[in-house]
Coordinates of C-alpha atoms in Angstrom, one line a residue:
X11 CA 113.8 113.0 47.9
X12 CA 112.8 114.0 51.5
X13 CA 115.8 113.2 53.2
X14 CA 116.4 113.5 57.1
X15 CA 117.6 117.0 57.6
X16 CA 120.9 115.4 59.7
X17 CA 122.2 113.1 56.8
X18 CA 123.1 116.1 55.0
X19 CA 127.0 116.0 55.3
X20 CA 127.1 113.0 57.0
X21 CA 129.8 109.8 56.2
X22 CA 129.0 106.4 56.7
X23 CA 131.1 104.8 59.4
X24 CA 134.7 103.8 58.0
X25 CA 136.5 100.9 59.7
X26 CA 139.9 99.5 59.2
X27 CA 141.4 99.0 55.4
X28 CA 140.4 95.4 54.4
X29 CA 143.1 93.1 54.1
X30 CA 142.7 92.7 50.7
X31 CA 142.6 96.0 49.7
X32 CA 146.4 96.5 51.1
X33 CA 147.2 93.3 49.2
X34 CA 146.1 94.7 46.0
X35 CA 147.5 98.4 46.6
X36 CA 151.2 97.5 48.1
X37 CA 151.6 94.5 45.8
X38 CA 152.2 92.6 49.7
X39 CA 150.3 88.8 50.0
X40 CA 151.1 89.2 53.7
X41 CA 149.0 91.5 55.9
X42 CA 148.7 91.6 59.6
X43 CA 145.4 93.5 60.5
X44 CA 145.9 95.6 63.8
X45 CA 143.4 97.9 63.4
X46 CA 140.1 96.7 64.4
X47 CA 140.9 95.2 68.1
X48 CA 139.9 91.3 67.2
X49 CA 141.1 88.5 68.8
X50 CA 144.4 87.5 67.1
X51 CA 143.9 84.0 68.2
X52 CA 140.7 83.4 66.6
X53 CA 138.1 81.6 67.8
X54 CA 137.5 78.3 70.1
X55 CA 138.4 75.2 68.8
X56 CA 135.1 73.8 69.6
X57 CA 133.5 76.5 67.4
X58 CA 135.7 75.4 65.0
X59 CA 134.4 71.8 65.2
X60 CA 131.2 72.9 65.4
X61 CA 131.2 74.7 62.0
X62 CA 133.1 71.9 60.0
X63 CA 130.6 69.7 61.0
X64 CA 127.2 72.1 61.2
X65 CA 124.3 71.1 58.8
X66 CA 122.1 74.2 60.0
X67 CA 118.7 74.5 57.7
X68 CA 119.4 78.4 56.8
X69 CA 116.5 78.5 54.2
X70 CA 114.0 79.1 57.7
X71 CA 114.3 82.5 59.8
X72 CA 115.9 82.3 62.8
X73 CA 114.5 81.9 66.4
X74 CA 113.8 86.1 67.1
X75 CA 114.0 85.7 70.5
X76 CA 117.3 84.1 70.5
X77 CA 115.8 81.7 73.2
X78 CA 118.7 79.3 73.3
X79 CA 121.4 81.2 73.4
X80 CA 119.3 83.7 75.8
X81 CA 118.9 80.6 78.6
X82 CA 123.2 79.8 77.9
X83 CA 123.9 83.7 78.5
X84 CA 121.0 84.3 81.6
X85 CA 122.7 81.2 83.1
X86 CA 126.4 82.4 82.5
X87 CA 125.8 85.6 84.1
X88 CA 123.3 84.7 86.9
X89 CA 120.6 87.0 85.1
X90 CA 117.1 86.1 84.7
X91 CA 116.1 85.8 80.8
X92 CA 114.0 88.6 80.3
X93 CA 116.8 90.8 81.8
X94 CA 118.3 90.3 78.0
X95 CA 118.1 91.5 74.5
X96 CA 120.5 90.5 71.5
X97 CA 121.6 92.6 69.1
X98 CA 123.3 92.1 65.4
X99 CA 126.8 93.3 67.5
X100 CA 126.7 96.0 70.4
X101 CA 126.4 98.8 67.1
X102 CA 123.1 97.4 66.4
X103 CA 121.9 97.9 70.3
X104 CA 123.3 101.3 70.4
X105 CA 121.2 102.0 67.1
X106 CA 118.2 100.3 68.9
X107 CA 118.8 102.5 72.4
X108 CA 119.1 106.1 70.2
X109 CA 116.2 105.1 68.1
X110 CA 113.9 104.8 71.0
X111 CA 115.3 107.3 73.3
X112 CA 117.1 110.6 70.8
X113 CA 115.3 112.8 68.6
X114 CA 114.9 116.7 68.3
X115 CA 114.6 118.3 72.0
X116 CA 116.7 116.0 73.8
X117 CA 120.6 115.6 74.3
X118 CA 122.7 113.0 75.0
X119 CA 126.2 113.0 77.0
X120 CA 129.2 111.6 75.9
X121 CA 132.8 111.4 76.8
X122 CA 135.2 112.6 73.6
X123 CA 137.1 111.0 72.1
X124 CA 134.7 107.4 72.3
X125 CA 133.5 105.1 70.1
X126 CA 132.0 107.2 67.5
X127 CA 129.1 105.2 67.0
X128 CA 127.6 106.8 69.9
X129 CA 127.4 110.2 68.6
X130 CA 126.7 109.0 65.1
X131 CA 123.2 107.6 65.5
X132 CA 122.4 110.6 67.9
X133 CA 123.1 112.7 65.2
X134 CA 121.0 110.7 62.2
X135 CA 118.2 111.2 65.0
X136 CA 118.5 114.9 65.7
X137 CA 119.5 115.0 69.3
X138 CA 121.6 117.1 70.7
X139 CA 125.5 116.0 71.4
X140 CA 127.3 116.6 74.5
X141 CA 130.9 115.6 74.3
X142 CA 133.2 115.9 77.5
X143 CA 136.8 115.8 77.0
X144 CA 138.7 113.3 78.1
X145 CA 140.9 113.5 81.1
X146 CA 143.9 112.1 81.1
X147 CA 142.5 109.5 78.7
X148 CA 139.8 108.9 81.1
X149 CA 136.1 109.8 81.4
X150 CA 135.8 113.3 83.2
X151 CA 132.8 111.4 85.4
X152 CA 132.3 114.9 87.1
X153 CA 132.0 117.0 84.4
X154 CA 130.1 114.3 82.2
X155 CA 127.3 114.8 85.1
X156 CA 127.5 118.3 85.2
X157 CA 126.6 118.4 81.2
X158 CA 123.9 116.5 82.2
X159 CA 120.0 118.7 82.2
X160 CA 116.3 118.5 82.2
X161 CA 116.4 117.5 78.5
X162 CA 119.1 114.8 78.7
X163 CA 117.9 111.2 77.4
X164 CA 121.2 109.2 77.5
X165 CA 124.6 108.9 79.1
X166 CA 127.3 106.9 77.3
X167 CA 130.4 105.5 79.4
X168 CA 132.1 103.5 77.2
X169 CA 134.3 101.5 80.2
X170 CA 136.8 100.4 78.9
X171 CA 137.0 103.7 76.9
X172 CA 137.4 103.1 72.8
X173 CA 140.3 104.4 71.7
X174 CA 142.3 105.2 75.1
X175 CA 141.7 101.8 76.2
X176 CA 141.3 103.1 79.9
X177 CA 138.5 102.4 82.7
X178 CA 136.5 104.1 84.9
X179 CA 137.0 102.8 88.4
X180 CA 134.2 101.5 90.3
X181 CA 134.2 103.8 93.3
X182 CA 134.2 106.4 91.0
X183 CA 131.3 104.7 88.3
X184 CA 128.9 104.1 91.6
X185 CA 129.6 107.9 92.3
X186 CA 128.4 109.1 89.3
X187 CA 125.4 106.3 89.0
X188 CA 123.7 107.4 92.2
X189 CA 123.6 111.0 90.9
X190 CA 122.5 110.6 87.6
X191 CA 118.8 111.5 87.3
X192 CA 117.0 108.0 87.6
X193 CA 114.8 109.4 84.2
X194 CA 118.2 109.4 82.1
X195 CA 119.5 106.2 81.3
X196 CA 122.9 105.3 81.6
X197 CA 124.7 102.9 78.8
X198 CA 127.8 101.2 80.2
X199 CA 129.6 99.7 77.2
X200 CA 131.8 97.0 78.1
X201 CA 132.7 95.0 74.9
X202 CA 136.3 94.7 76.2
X203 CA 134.6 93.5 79.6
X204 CA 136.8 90.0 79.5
X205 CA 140.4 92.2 78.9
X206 CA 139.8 93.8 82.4
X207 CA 142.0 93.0 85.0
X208 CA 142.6 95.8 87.3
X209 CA 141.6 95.6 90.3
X210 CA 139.4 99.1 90.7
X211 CA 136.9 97.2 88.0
X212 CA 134.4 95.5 89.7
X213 CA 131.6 93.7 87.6
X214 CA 128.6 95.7 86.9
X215 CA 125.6 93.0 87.1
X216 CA 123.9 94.4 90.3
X217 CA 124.0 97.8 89.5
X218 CA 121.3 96.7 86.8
X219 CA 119.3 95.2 90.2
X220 CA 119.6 98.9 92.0
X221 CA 119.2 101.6 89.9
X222 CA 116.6 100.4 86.4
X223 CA 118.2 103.3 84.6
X224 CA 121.3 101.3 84.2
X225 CA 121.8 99.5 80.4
X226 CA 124.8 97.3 80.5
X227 CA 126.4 96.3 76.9
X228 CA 129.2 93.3 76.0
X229 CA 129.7 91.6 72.9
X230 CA 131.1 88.2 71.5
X231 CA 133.0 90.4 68.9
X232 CA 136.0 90.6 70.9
X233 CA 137.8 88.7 73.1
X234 CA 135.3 85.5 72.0
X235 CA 136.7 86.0 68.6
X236 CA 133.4 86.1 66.6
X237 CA 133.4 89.4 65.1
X238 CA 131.9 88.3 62.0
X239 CA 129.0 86.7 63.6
X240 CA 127.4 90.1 64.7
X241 CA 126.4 89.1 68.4
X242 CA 125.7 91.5 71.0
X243 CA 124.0 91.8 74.2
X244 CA 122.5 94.1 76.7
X245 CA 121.7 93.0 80.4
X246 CA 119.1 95.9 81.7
X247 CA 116.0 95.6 84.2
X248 CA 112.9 93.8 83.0
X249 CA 110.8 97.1 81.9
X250 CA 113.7 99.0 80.0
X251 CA 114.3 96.0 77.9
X252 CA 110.9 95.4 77.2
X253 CA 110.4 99.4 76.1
X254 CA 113.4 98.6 74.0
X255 CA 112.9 95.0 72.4
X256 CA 109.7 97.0 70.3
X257 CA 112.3 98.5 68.6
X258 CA 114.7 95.7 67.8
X259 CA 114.7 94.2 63.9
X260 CA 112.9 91.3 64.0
X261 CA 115.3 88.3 63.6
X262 CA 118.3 90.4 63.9
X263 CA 120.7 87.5 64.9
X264 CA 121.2 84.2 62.7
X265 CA 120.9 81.1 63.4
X266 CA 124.3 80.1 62.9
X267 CA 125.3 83.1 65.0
X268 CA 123.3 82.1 68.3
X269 CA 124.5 78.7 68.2
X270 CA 128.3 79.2 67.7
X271 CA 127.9 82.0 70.3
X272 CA 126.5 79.3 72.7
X273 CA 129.4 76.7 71.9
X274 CA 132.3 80.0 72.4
X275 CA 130.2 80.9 76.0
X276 CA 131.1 77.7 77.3
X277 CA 135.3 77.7 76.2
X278 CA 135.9 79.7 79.1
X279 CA 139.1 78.3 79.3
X280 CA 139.9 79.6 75.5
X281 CA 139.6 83.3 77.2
X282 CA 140.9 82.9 79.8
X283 CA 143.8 81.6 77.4
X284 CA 143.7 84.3 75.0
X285 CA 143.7 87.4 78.0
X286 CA 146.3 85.7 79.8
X287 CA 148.3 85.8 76.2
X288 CA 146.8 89.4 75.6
X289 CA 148.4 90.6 79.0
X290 CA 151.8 89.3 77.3
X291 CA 151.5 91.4 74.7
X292 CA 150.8 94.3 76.1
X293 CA 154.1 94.1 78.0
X294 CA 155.8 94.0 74.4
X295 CA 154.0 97.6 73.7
X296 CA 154.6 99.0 77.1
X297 CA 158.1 98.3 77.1
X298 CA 158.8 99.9 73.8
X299 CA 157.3 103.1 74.9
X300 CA 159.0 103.5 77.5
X301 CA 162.3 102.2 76.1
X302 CA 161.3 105.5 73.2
X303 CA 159.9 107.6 75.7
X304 CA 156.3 107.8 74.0
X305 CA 153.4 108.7 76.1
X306 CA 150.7 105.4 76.0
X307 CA 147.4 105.5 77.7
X308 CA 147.2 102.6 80.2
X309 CA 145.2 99.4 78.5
X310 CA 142.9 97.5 80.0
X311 CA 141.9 96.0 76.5
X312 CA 143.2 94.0 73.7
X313 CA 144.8 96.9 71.8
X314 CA 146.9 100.2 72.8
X315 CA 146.9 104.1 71.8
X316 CA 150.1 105.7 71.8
X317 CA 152.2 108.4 71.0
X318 CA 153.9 108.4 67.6
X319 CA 155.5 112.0 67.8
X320 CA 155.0 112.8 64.2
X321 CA 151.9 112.6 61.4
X322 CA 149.6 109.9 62.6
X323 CA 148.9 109.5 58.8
X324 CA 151.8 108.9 57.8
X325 CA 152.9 106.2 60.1
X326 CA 149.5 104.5 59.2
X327 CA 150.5 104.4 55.9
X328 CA 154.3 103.6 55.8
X329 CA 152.9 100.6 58.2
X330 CA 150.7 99.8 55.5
X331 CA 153.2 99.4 52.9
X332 CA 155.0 96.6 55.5
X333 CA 152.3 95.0 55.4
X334 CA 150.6 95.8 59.0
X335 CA 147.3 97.4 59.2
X336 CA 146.5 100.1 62.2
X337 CA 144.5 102.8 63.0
X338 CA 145.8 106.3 63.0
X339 CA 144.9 108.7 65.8
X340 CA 144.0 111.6 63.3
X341 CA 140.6 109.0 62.9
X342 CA 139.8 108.7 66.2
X343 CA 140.3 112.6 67.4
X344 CA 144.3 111.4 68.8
X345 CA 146.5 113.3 66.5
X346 CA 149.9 111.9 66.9
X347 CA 148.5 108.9 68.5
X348 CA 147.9 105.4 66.9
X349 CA 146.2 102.8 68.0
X350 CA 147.0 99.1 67.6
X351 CA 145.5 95.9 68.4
X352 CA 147.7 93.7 70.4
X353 CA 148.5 90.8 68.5
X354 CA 150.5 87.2 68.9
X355 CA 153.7 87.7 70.3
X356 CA 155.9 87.3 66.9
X357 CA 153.6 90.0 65.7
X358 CA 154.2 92.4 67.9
X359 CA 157.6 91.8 67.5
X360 CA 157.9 92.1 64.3
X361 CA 155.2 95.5 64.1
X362 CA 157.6 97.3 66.9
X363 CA 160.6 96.5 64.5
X364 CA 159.3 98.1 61.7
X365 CA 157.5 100.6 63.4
X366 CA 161.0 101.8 65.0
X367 CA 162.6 102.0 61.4
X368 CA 159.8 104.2 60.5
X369 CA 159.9 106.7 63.2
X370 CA 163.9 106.8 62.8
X371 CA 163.0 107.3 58.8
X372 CA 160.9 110.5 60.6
X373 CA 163.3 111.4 62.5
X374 CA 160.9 111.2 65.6
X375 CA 164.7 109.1 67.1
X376 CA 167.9 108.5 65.7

């Protein structure tokens, strides 16, 4: 067969061990996944409701346009409508955005390491790969714009940063906006957007209004708790969505999907809720670093990367067998790292217990 020249080698994306997969393999019938950074308190209550009592027709197609849930979103944010475009979870958008804009010729510029899904589609469409280490955890801004040329398509800042959990300030974001050439289009990734709380983020929204080369993505995966419903979104000016929506699968959101998104947009007391309790937990992991003296990259999201001091593998895997899923930092280009999704505050407990018999079992403390 005439297969793409780039998928020779390549491996389909692999995400966190399924829970029941552990179950089956450790004997265990309780399993706590950390590893995919969802929201350990679920979803609203109204979406809840919603579903016990939903009656949706799903033998027609759904609404393409997303309409509904397009007016509740352009109304939450203060956007106008065709300012939108919805995607089957911010990995479908970022397929959509390399489709139309990568392909032989052209580079794109990423920080390393980032979510990997950013240099995995550029790759399945030829283009070029600039990856920029990070700095201190952080996005080099400087020498991200400096890797930048004449054949440059797209910038990725993933903000907050996917696995290091960090964020790209705003004085030093507008910087690097106003000297990014206005033909290469810059994709801010913000799917952790309602984990932020520091006070050098500043919401994004107008830069979309002064500078049309600006592509902002956020997701109900998250801190909305509706992973499974595949619902993304980018906000972007009028004529970059509309050279983009071409590309976009036809009815690429379901109908049950837009409508529980709509109900889990207006529970804005549920986040605020589930960050406040997020916040919590992260206090639970900070303090245990520093109690072990383990470096930890500063979170602004709802999980944590930090130093193990031994195998990354092998504390993924002695977690496994006690029954707590995480990602290991060999994975995600942080050897010696792992990263963990905060969970509720008896879990936490209960993973830093049994994380600190295994590191004493390495011998990483006595």
């Amino acid at each position: 067969m005439k297969w793409k020249q780039q998928l020779n080698g390549m491996k389909a994306y692999q995400p966190g061990k399924p829970i029941e997969e552990v179950q089956r393999e450790y004997g265990l019938e309780k399993i706590v996944k950390l590893a995919s950074n969802e929201n350990p308190y679920g979803f609203s209550p109204k979406v809840k409701e919603f579903l016990e009592s939903d009656y949706t027709n799903h033998a027609i197609y759904p609404d393409g346009y997303a309409q509904n849930l397009r007016t509740a979103v352009a109304k939450h944010l203060g956007v106008k409508e065709t300012a939108l475009m919805f995607g089957n979870g911010s990995d479908d958008l970022i397929a959509i955005i390399t489709r139309a804009l990568l392909y032989p010729g052209v580079n794109t510029v990423m920080a390393n390491p980032s979510f990997s899904q950013y240099s995995h589609n550029a790759e399945i469409e030829g283009a070029d790969i600039k990856q920029v280490p990070l700095k201190d955890g952080k996005h080099d801004l400087p020498a991200m714009l400096d890797a930048i040329d004449e054949n440059t398509a797209v910038v990725w800042v993933c903000n907050p940063n996917n696995p290091s959990g960090t964020i790209v300030s705003d004085e030093e974001l507008s910087e690097f906006i106003q000297k990014v050439p206005s033909e290469v289009l810059i994709v801010l990734d913000e799917a952790y957007y309602e984990y932020v709380n520091a006070p050098e983020f500043k919401d994004t929204l107008h830069y979309v209004n002064e500078y049309p080369n600006v592509l902002i993505l956020r997701t109900f995966s998250k801190a909305y708790g509706l992973a499974s419903f595949r619902v993304g979104y980018a906000i972007g000016n009028d004529e970059v969505i509309a050279k983009l929506d071409p590309v976009r699968a036809p009815f690429n959101n379901t109908i049950l999907s837009q409508k529980v998104a709509i109900i889990a947009l207006e529970d804005q007391e549920f986040i605020k809720e589930c960050t406040e309790k997020n916040e919590k937990g992260k206090k639970q992991f900070v303090e245990f670093c520093e109690k072990h003296n383990l470096n930890y990259y500063p979170s602004q999201t709802n999980f944590i990367l930090f130093e193990v001091k031994t195998d990354s593998d092998v504390v993924f895997k002695e977690m496994m067998k006690r029954g707590f899923i995480i990602r290991s930092g060999n994975a995600l280009s942080s050897p010696g790292y792992i990263r963990v999704t905060i969970g509720t505050e008896e879990q936490n407990e209960e993973f830093l217990r049994l994380l600190e018999e295994v590191l004493k079992e390495q011998g990483v403390f006595a």
